[in-house]
Tab-separated table of C-alpha atoms in Angstrom:
chain	number	residue	atom	x	y	z
A	1	MET	CA	110.544	86.689	88.321
A	2	GLU	CA	108.720	89.556	89.299
A	3	PRO	CA	106.475	90.924	86.443
A	4	ARG	CA	108.792	93.605	84.320
A	5	LYS	CA	106.844	96.946	85.050
A	6	VAL	CA	107.469	100.357	83.466
A	7	LYS	CA	106.007	102.782	85.891
A	8	MET	CA	104.586	106.322	85.320
A	9	LEU	CA	107.493	108.519	85.236
A	10	GLU	CA	110.114	106.297	84.604
A	11	VAL	CA	113.165	107.863	82.539
A	12	PHE	CA	114.548	105.163	80.453
A	13	ARG	CA	117.244	105.228	77.685
A	14	TYR	CA	116.319	104.963	73.988
A	15	ALA	CA	119.273	104.416	71.688
A	16	ARG	CA	118.324	103.359	67.937
A	17	GLY	CA	120.495	100.820	68.020
A	18	ALA	CA	120.050	98.833	70.893
A	19	SER	CA	120.550	96.008	71.785
A	20	GLN	CA	117.144	93.809	73.797
A	21	VAL	CA	119.930	92.017	75.880
A	22	GLU	CA	121.566	95.545	77.188
A	23	LEU	CA	120.123	95.691	80.774
A	24	VAL	CA	121.713	100.060	81.237
A	25	ILE	CA	122.896	101.309	79.241
A	26	ASP	CA	124.036	104.980	80.069
A	27	GLY	CA	122.766	104.343	83.734
A	28	TYR	CA	119.169	104.330	82.657
A	29	PRO	CA	117.025	101.508	81.793
A	30	ASN	CA	117.422	100.673	77.611
A	31	HIS	CA	114.477	100.750	76.794
A	32	HIS	CA	114.586	97.598	74.685
A	33	PHE	CA	115.368	94.944	77.081
A	34	VAL	CA	112.654	95.789	79.099
A	35	THR	CA	109.708	96.137	76.454
A	36	SER	CA	111.398	92.446	75.310
A	37	ARG	CA	110.101	89.455	76.113
A	38	PRO	CA	112.815	87.300	77.744
A	39	ASP	CA	111.472	83.739	76.717
A	40	ARG	CA	110.769	84.792	73.010
A	41	VAL	CA	112.289	87.109	69.941
A	42	GLN	CA	109.974	89.681	69.260
A	43	PRO	CA	110.151	92.611	67.209
A	44	LYS	CA	111.276	96.313	69.329
A	45	ILE	CA	108.659	99.019	70.159
A	46	MET	CA	110.170	101.477	68.252
A	47	LEU	CA	110.089	105.204	69.437
A	48	GLU	CA	111.576	106.950	66.684
A	49	ARG	CA	108.379	108.660	65.490
A	50	GLY	CA	105.681	110.488	66.615
A	51	ILE	CA	103.477	108.064	65.921
A	52	ASN	CA	104.755	104.660	66.199
A	53	ALA	CA	102.372	102.065	65.556
A	54	THR	CA	103.738	97.658	66.126
A	55	ALA	CA	102.856	94.994	63.047
A	56	MET	CA	99.063	93.723	63.567
A	57	VAL	CA	98.452	90.217	65.082
A	58	THR	CA	95.603	87.642	63.325
A	59	ALA	CA	93.931	85.611	66.209
A	60	ALA	CA	90.874	83.297	66.688
A	61	ASP	CA	89.085	86.463	67.625
A	62	GLY	CA	89.919	89.018	64.767
A	63	PRO	CA	93.119	90.864	63.538
A	64	ARG	CA	94.250	93.174	66.235
A	65	ARG	CA	97.378	96.147	66.717
A	66	PRO	CA	98.572	95.361	69.950
A	67	LEU	CA	99.771	99.152	70.966
A	68	ILE	CA	100.089	102.130	69.042
A	69	ALA	CA	103.434	104.221	70.503
A	70	ILE	CA	103.454	107.507	71.021
A	71	ARG	CA	106.611	110.198	71.669
A	72	SER	CA	106.463	112.920	72.380
A	73	SER	CA	109.175	116.100	71.251
A	74	PRO	CA	108.184	119.282	73.824
A	75	TRP	CA	112.904	120.391	72.581
A	76	LYS	CA	111.340	120.452	68.815
A	77	ALA	CA	108.221	122.131	69.109
A	78	GLY	CA	107.679	124.676	66.646
A	79	HIS	CA	110.682	123.472	64.296
A	80	ALA	CA	110.104	122.536	60.840
A	81	THR	CA	109.472	119.188	61.850
A	82	ASN	CA	106.864	119.307	64.655
A	83	PRO	CA	105.237	122.327	63.463
A	84	TRP	CA	103.484	122.236	66.563
A	85	HIS	CA	102.442	122.299	70.652
A	86	ASP	CA	101.397	118.949	72.192
A	87	GLU	CA	100.003	119.641	75.690
A	88	PHE	CA	100.524	117.144	79.081
A	89	ASP	CA	98.720	117.909	81.932
A	90	LEU	CA	99.236	113.862	83.617
A	91	ASP	CA	98.461	114.818	87.446
A	92	HIS	CA	94.165	115.681	85.621
A	93	GLY	CA	95.297	112.363	82.754
A	94	HIS	CA	94.638	114.486	79.487
A	95	VAL	CA	96.993	114.656	76.143
A	96	ARG	CA	96.421	117.069	73.922
A	97	TYR	CA	98.150	115.086	70.990
A	98	PHE	CA	99.022	116.238	66.618
A	99	GLY	CA	99.239	114.515	64.397
A	100	ASP	CA	102.299	113.931	62.560
A	101	HIS	CA	100.297	115.149	58.680
A	102	LYS	CA	103.209	118.159	58.311
A	103	PRO	CA	103.447	121.047	55.937
A	104	GLY	CA	104.812	120.646	52.229
A	105	ILE	CA	102.829	116.749	52.261
A	106	ALA	CA	100.025	116.156	49.607
A	107	GLY	CA	96.300	114.778	51.067
A	108	MET	CA	94.722	114.461	53.871
A	109	PRO	CA	96.007	114.098	56.885
A	110	GLY	CA	95.050	110.186	57.176
A	111	VAL	CA	97.629	109.998	54.211
A	112	THR	CA	100.649	109.452	56.926
A	113	ALA	CA	101.291	106.053	58.211
A	114	GLY	CA	100.727	107.797	62.280
A	115	ASN	CA	97.351	109.005	61.578
A	116	GLY	CA	96.529	106.320	59.872
A	117	ALA	CA	96.967	104.410	62.582
A	118	LEU	CA	95.305	106.624	64.895
A	119	LEU	CA	92.422	106.504	62.567
A	120	GLN	CA	91.426	103.129	61.947
A	121	ALA	CA	92.537	102.957	66.585
A	122	TRP	CA	89.893	105.703	66.785
A	123	GLU	CA	87.812	103.700	64.999
A	124	GLN	CA	87.935	100.941	67.834
A	125	HIS	CA	88.461	103.784	70.695
A	126	ALA	CA	85.163	105.111	69.918
A	127	ALA	CA	83.623	101.588	69.354
A	128	SER	CA	79.516	101.045	71.184
A	129	THR	CA	80.333	97.145	71.733
A	130	GLU	CA	82.614	95.568	74.275
A	131	ALA	CA	83.782	92.985	71.213
A	132	GLU	CA	85.145	96.209	69.190
A	133	ARG	CA	87.105	97.567	71.924
A	134	ARG	CA	87.995	94.936	73.478
A	135	LEU	CA	90.091	94.841	69.863
A	136	ALA	CA	91.391	98.490	70.403
A	137	PRO	CA	95.158	99.150	70.533
A	138	PRO	CA	96.371	100.906	73.918
A	139	LEU	CA	98.332	104.048	73.175
A	140	LEU	CA	100.918	103.649	75.106
A	141	LEU	CA	102.895	107.798	75.923
A	142	TYR	CA	106.542	108.862	76.480
A	143	ARG	CA	107.835	112.335	75.936
A	144	SER	CA	111.806	113.326	75.394
A	145	ILE	CA	113.148	114.942	78.200
A	146	THR	CA	116.209	116.037	78.821
A	147	VAL	CA	118.873	115.048	81.562
A	148	GLU	CA	122.065	116.006	83.451
A	149	GLN	CA	125.053	113.763	82.429
A	150	GLY	CA	128.716	114.828	83.699
A	151	GLY	CA	127.545	118.354	84.116
A	152	ARG	CA	126.419	118.236	80.363
A	153	SER	CA	122.236	118.995	79.190
A	154	ILE	CA	121.445	115.984	77.439
A	155	ALA	CA	118.312	116.323	74.795
A	156	LYS	CA	118.220	113.353	72.969
A	157	GLY	CA	118.093	109.605	73.784
A	158	HIS	CA	115.945	109.187	76.253
A	159	VAL	CA	112.035	109.276	76.939
A	160	GLU	CA	109.941	109.846	80.090
A	161	PHE	CA	106.613	107.008	80.440
A	162	CYS	CA	103.648	108.559	80.735
A	163	GLY	CA	100.947	106.605	80.352
A	164	VAL	CA	98.554	104.215	78.629
A	165	ALA	CA	95.805	106.156	77.388
A	166	VAL	CA	92.145	105.975	75.329
A	167	ILE	CA	91.199	107.974	72.679
A	168	GLU	CA	88.057	110.686	73.667
A	169	ARG	CA	87.531	112.800	70.795
A	170	LEU	CA	89.521	113.441	67.192
A	171	GLU	CA	89.116	116.205	66.016
A	172	TYR	CA	90.646	117.257	61.666
A	173	VAL	CA	92.717	120.955	62.303
A	174	ILE	CA	93.716	123.002	60.224
A	175	GLN	CA	97.880	124.476	61.617
A	176	ARG	CA	99.835	127.183	60.453
A	177	ASP	CA	103.982	126.101	59.941
A	178	SER	CA	105.125	129.645	61.806
A	179	SER	CA	108.076	129.728	59.824
A	180	SER	CA	107.354	129.009	56.098
A	181	GLY	CA	103.643	130.483	56.760
A	182	THR	CA	101.520	127.876	54.861
A	183	SER	CA	98.718	125.675	56.032
A	184	PHE	CA	97.679	122.607	56.198
A	185	PRO	CA	95.630	119.481	57.953
A	186	ASN	CA	95.940	117.675	60.458
A	187	ILE	CA	94.041	115.965	63.427
A	188	VAL	CA	94.303	116.568	66.901
A	189	LEU	CA	93.216	113.915	69.819
A	190	ASP	CA	91.867	114.399	73.227
A	191	LEU	CA	93.806	111.187	75.237
A	192	ALA	CA	92.801	110.111	78.468
A	193	ILE	CA	95.491	108.658	80.625
A	194	LEU	CA	94.493	105.651	82.386
A	195	ASP	CA	94.432	105.453	86.356
A	196	LEU	CA	97.313	102.612	86.960
A	197	ALA	CA	96.621	102.546	91.054
A	198	ASP	CA	95.863	98.215	90.692
A	199	LYS	CA	99.078	97.708	89.193
A	200	GLY	CA	101.620	100.319	91.019
A	201	ASP	CA	100.988	103.392	89.694
A	202	ALA	CA	103.053	100.809	86.175
A	203	VAL	CA	102.194	99.067	82.896
A	204	ASP	CA	102.928	95.287	83.937
A	205	LEU	CA	104.420	93.964	80.805
A	206	ARG	CA	103.157	90.576	80.300
A	207	TRP	CA	100.009	92.438	79.266
A	208	ILE	CA	101.693	94.064	76.276
A	209	ASP	CA	103.067	90.207	75.989
A	210	ASP	CA	100.049	89.118	75.303
A	211	ARG	CA	98.585	91.197	73.205
A	212	ARG	CA	101.177	90.445	70.786
A	213	ASP	CA	101.058	86.607	70.992
A	214	SER	CA	98.196	85.730	67.843
A	215	ALA	CA	98.277	82.000	70.159
A	216	LEU	CA	95.273	84.152	72.239
A	217	THR	CA	92.157	85.642	71.915
A	218	ALA	CA	92.125	88.946	72.538
A	219	GLU	CA	89.965	88.398	75.980
A	220	GLU	CA	92.078	86.163	76.878
A	221	ALA	CA	95.206	88.809	76.222
A	222	MET	CA	93.193	91.358	78.684
A	223	ARG	CA	94.299	89.410	82.292
A	224	HIS	CA	97.286	91.498	82.588
A	225	ALA	CA	96.114	94.886	81.856
A	226	PRO	CA	95.448	98.048	84.171
A	227	GLY	CA	91.255	97.402	85.937
A	228	SER	CA	91.139	100.700	84.273
A	229	TRP	CA	91.524	99.279	80.752
A	230	ARG	CA	89.125	96.236	81.667
A	231	ARG	CA	86.330	98.812	83.069
A	232	TRP	CA	86.539	101.185	79.794
A	233	VAL	CA	86.794	97.424	77.660
A	234	ALA	CA	83.272	97.124	80.123
A	235	GLN	CA	82.326	100.096	79.563
A	236	GLY	CA	82.723	102.153	77.070
A	237	ARG	CA	83.022	106.503	76.940
A	238	GLY	CA	81.210	106.575	80.165
A	239	ALA	CA	83.798	105.451	81.241
A	240	ILE	CA	86.605	107.284	81.278
A	241	PRO	CA	85.385	110.122	84.207
A	242	GLN	CA	86.023	107.043	86.720
A	243	VAL	CA	88.885	106.204	84.837
A	244	ARG	CA	91.261	109.152	84.432
A	245	ARG	CA	94.402	109.174	85.968
A	246	ARG	CA	94.243	112.199	88.858
A	247	VAL	CA	96.842	112.947	90.991
A	248	VAL	CA	95.393	114.542	94.270
A	249	SER	CA	97.425	112.421	96.914
A	250	SER	CA	98.513	115.122	98.863
A	251	ARG	CA	94.816	115.393	100.131
A	252	VAL	CA	92.748	112.566	99.441
A	253	ARG	CA	92.372	110.485	102.715
A	254	SER	CA	92.413	106.961	102.837
A	255	SER	CA	89.716	105.145	104.971
A	256	ASP	CA	91.725	103.627	107.911
A	257	GLU	CA	92.662	107.535	107.886
A	258	GLN	CA	88.871	108.995	108.071
A	259	LEU	CA	88.136	106.655	111.346
A	260	PRO	CA	89.625	105.979	114.768
A	261	ILE	CA	92.015	104.388	115.334
A	262	VAL	CA	91.277	100.480	115.698
A	263	GLY	CA	91.034	99.596	119.564
A	264	SER	CA	91.459	102.677	120.848
A	265	THR	CA	88.738	104.703	123.182
A	266	GLU	CA	87.923	107.247	120.128
A	267	GLU	CA	86.562	104.106	117.871
A	268	ALA	CA	84.461	102.889	121.192
A	269	ILE	CA	82.920	106.347	121.162
A	270	LEU	CA	82.442	106.305	117.048
A	271	GLU	CA	80.941	103.258	117.095
A	272	LYS	CA	78.432	104.874	120.768
A	273	LEU	CA	76.962	107.685	118.290
A	274	TYR	CA	75.764	105.058	115.552
A	275	ARG	CA	74.584	103.152	118.190
A	276	HIS	CA	72.328	105.732	119.544
A	277	PHE	CA	71.460	106.846	116.620
A	278	ASP	CA	71.161	104.461	114.489
A	279	GLY	CA	67.248	104.404	115.465
A	280	ARG	CA	66.993	108.278	115.007
A	281	LYS	CA	68.763	109.695	112.160
A	282	HIS	CA	67.192	112.421	112.116
A	283	ALA	CA	67.678	113.866	115.443
A	284	PHE	CA	71.923	113.137	114.489
A	285	GLU	CA	71.373	115.938	111.740
A	286	LEU	CA	71.439	118.743	114.579
A	287	LEU	CA	74.732	117.265	115.792
A	288	ALA	CA	76.081	117.667	112.705
A	289	ALA	CA	74.968	120.811	113.251
A	290	ARG	CA	76.500	122.070	115.947
A	291	ILE	CA	80.115	120.083	115.190
A	292	ALA	CA	79.504	122.183	111.531
A	293	GLY	CA	79.171	125.147	113.390
A	294	ARG	CA	82.405	124.318	115.798
A	295	ILE	CA	84.807	123.941	112.469
A	296	LEU	CA	83.601	126.077	110.608
A	297	GLY	CA	83.374	128.985	113.741
A	298	GLY	CA	86.934	127.846	114.859
A	299	SER	CA	88.402	129.181	111.888
A	300	GLY	CA	88.486	132.886	112.793
A	301	ALA	CA	84.933	133.980	111.182
A	302	VAL	CA	81.473	133.788	113.053
A	303	TYR	CA	79.284	131.055	112.851
A	304	HIS	CA	74.632	131.950	113.686
A	305	ALA	CA	72.781	128.788	113.893
A	306	GLY	CA	70.122	128.314	112.291
A	307	TRP	CA	67.675	125.268	111.893
A	308	LEU	CA	67.205	122.127	110.846
A	309	THR	CA	65.010	120.774	107.717
A	310	ARG	CA	61.539	118.824	107.490
A	311	SER	CA	62.570	115.263	107.115
A	312	GLY	CA	61.754	113.714	103.608
A	313	GLY	CA	62.044	116.961	102.177
A	314	ASP	CA	65.107	118.187	102.655
A	315	GLY	CA	66.782	117.497	98.933
A	316	GLY	CA	69.981	117.215	99.951
A	317	VAL	CA	70.041	119.380	102.739
A	318	ASP	CA	70.017	118.805	106.789
A	319	PHE	CA	70.317	122.204	108.042
A	320	VAL	CA	70.796	125.709	107.499
A	321	GLY	CA	73.596	128.428	108.852
A	322	ARG	CA	75.338	131.368	108.461
A	323	LEU	CA	79.160	132.324	108.910
A	324	ASP	CA	80.450	135.961	108.588
A	325	VAL	CA	83.498	136.710	107.409
A	326	GLY	CA	85.693	140.045	107.738
A	327	SER	CA	85.519	142.632	111.048
A	328	THR	CA	83.196	143.647	112.998
A	329	ALA	CA	83.659	146.882	110.572
A	330	SER	CA	83.609	145.232	107.241
A	331	ASN	CA	82.581	141.752	106.652
A	332	THR	CA	80.201	139.697	104.714
A	333	PRO	CA	77.274	136.272	105.352
A	334	LEU	CA	77.872	133.136	103.670
A	335	ILE	CA	75.176	130.960	103.833
A	336	VAL	CA	75.865	127.622	105.052
A	337	LEU	CA	73.664	123.758	104.056
A	338	GLY	CA	75.126	120.977	105.360
A	339	GLN	CA	73.944	117.176	104.832
A	340	ALA	CA	74.454	114.637	107.637
A	341	LYS	CA	74.825	110.859	107.484
A	342	CYS	CA	74.440	108.359	110.247
A	343	VAL	CA	75.783	105.080	108.753
A	344	GLN	CA	77.945	102.412	109.835
A	345	PRO	CA	81.282	104.026	111.220
A	346	ARG	CA	83.518	102.144	107.622
A	347	SER	CA	80.602	102.874	105.260
A	348	SER	CA	81.740	105.028	102.244
A	349	ILE	CA	79.945	108.121	100.827
A	350	GLY	CA	79.968	108.700	97.189
A	351	ALA	CA	80.406	111.243	94.769
A	352	ASP	CA	76.803	110.749	93.368
A	353	GLN	CA	75.537	111.205	97.378
A	354	VAL	CA	78.191	114.367	97.249
A	355	ALA	CA	77.303	115.439	94.067
A	356	ARG	CA	73.424	115.933	95.944
A	357	VAL	CA	74.604	118.802	98.643
A	358	VAL	CA	77.303	120.537	95.472
A	359	ALA	CA	73.723	120.799	94.128
A	360	ARG	CA	71.910	123.092	96.109
A	361	LEU	CA	74.826	125.372	96.161
A	362	ARG	CA	74.717	128.730	94.684
A	363	ARG	CA	77.205	131.124	94.401
A	364	GLY	CA	79.487	132.051	97.312
A	365	TRP	CA	78.005	129.758	99.490
A	366	LEU	CA	79.449	127.065	101.557
A	367	GLY	CA	78.354	123.648	102.124
A	368	VAL	CA	79.401	120.925	105.205
A	369	TYR	CA	79.024	116.745	105.005
A	370	VAL	CA	79.528	115.348	108.315
A	371	THR	CA	78.894	112.022	109.100
A	372	THR	CA	79.774	108.552	111.091
A	373	GLY	CA	81.484	107.108	107.866
A	374	VAL	CA	83.845	107.642	105.575
A	375	PHE	CA	84.007	109.905	102.183
A	376	SER	CA	85.080	107.350	98.473
A	377	LYS	CA	88.208	108.286	97.191
A	378	GLN	CA	86.055	109.882	94.154
A	379	ALA	CA	84.103	111.313	96.064
A	380	GLN	CA	86.995	113.353	97.207
A	381	ILE	CA	89.079	113.344	94.178
A	382	GLU	CA	85.664	116.100	92.353
A	383	ILE	CA	85.654	118.347	95.772
A	384	ILE	CA	89.229	118.620	94.846
A	385	ASP	CA	89.667	118.741	91.198
A	386	ASP	CA	86.148	120.963	91.081
A	387	ALA	CA	86.821	123.351	93.852
A	388	TYR	CA	83.131	123.342	94.976
A	389	PRO	CA	83.414	124.600	98.647
A	390	LEU	CA	82.743	121.692	100.941
A	391	VAL	CA	83.659	120.872	103.759
A	392	LEU	CA	83.805	116.878	104.884
A	393	VAL	CA	83.858	116.097	108.064
A	394	ASN	CA	84.429	111.992	108.419
A	395	GLY	CA	84.201	110.181	111.382
A	396	ARG	CA	87.813	110.697	112.940
A	397	GLU	CA	86.706	114.345	112.783
A	398	LEU	CA	83.343	113.953	114.495
A	399	VAL	CA	84.964	112.333	116.908
A	400	GLU	CA	87.200	114.783	117.822
A	401	GLN	CA	84.865	117.599	117.749
A	402	VAL	CA	82.663	114.979	120.216
A	403	VAL	CA	84.735	114.872	122.558
A	404	GLN	CA	86.051	118.368	122.764
A	405	LEU	CA	82.144	119.877	122.546
A	406	ALA	CA	81.166	117.291	125.415
A	407	ALA	CA	83.955	118.375	127.903
A	408	VAL	CA	82.955	122.347	127.201
A	409	GLY	CA	79.251	121.995	128.553
A	410	HIS	CA	78.789	118.221	130.047
A	411	GLY	CA	81.253	117.633	131.994
A	412	SER	CA	82.963	114.988	128.766
A	413	ASP	CA	80.364	113.217	129.942
A	414	ILE	CA	79.802	111.411	126.248
A	415	ASP	CA	75.962	110.561	126.952
A	416	ALA	CA	74.865	113.519	128.812
A	417	LEU	CA	75.527	115.410	126.212
A	418	LEU	CA	74.280	112.820	123.099
A	419	GLU	CA	70.555	112.539	125.701
A	420	GLN	CA	70.459	116.685	125.183
A	421	ILE	CA	70.841	116.825	121.604
A	422	THR	CA	68.492	114.030	120.997
A	423	SER	CA	65.565	116.020	122.862
A	424	GLU	CA	65.824	119.168	121.457
A	425	TYR	CA	65.558	117.827	117.996
A	426	GLU	CA	62.285	118.180	117.259
A	427	GLY	CA	62.325	122.089	118.273
A	428	ALA	CA	65.486	122.586	115.735
A	429	VAL	CA	63.371	121.712	112.923
A	430	THR	CA	61.466	124.157	110.811
A	431	HIS	CA	60.621	125.072	107.426
A	432	ARG	CA	61.993	127.840	105.937
A	433	ARG	CA	63.501	128.729	102.986
A	434	PRO	CA	67.587	129.006	103.880
A	435	GLU	CA	68.294	132.530	102.762
A	436	GLU	CA	65.485	133.362	105.179
A	437	ILE	CA	69.330	132.615	107.788
A	438	LEU	CA	70.773	136.549	106.282
A	439	PHE	CA	67.941	137.875	108.059
A	440	ALA	CA	67.807	135.778	111.026
């Protein structure tokens, strides 16, 4: 039998009195059915309030709360029952969520049941030891949505699953109720939504079942947990940038998409490039500089080749060039810094390697990274998310450009092109500051 799952952005019918055996209600999956264990009677996972903490279970390694279900109701925001606005940025894995203290409630924010549970959870989410984090309750996020049925808009009774989160930050704040004008204390949390890619962008509910099973230790209850949760438990808050959900799928290329088709002529050419430059990788920098010039110059701007930096002291820069953008009468020059890496074709260039080039860029400069390999998913995501002006040239693009370059000056003889590049390498190396390209 297929494991029960809740998928990111899946819509459920949530009815207060619905049974746990009814599969579908009003055309939508019944939340109580999907989240109930089929072989054992358990209390329902409720979403009646904004913050819904399940009862504690006591296992051999200590008590733990299986989960906290968070429900945000955007259509209530600004009303007396919900005088604050939660912020959901699912594409970048961030939610800013306000606690359930309200105007007229005496005492500090922790007196309400929901805030009390979140404050307890925060102690474990911020814990310094793996053992403490293992007991921490995952936060399951939902938001109420409006659906169309029979030509009518129905604003209640439907929820959208928004993922699993850990508490990244918790603050005490003073809020103001717009209707009464009174101020009241509350807490606000920054939640990091976890990447669920290894589970098909879904949560395997056997993980939640195990966390609710007092016969299992917290470690045993992680067997069906997302890889991102396990990594966070092992490494703590330092792992959050790596386990946070990010959606940039249309621009991120898989390894296969960055390499020539297996068995193709292009694959053989890439292997030839690697073998030729493997023992003389500094000479590869000149080929990379020529390829960068073709790519940037092909955009309509005018590219001027510069020079190669001396090996051993490049500080993350292998070649320098200039790109003149604009018309003949009105243009601006941009300095181009390039990095070249001749690696085995299926080798991956990581985010830390790309960051070395980015660190050298100044305002108005461009970067180019050329490799015979591929760029890791994380490296691509960081370039896209942070909008760095860096062009990534992978193995497939490199081969395509090399074929065109050989066709122009060498009658498509790639061996002749490579020998010429190798022979011209020494003459292209110099020791000059990148800014000098502006006056070359």
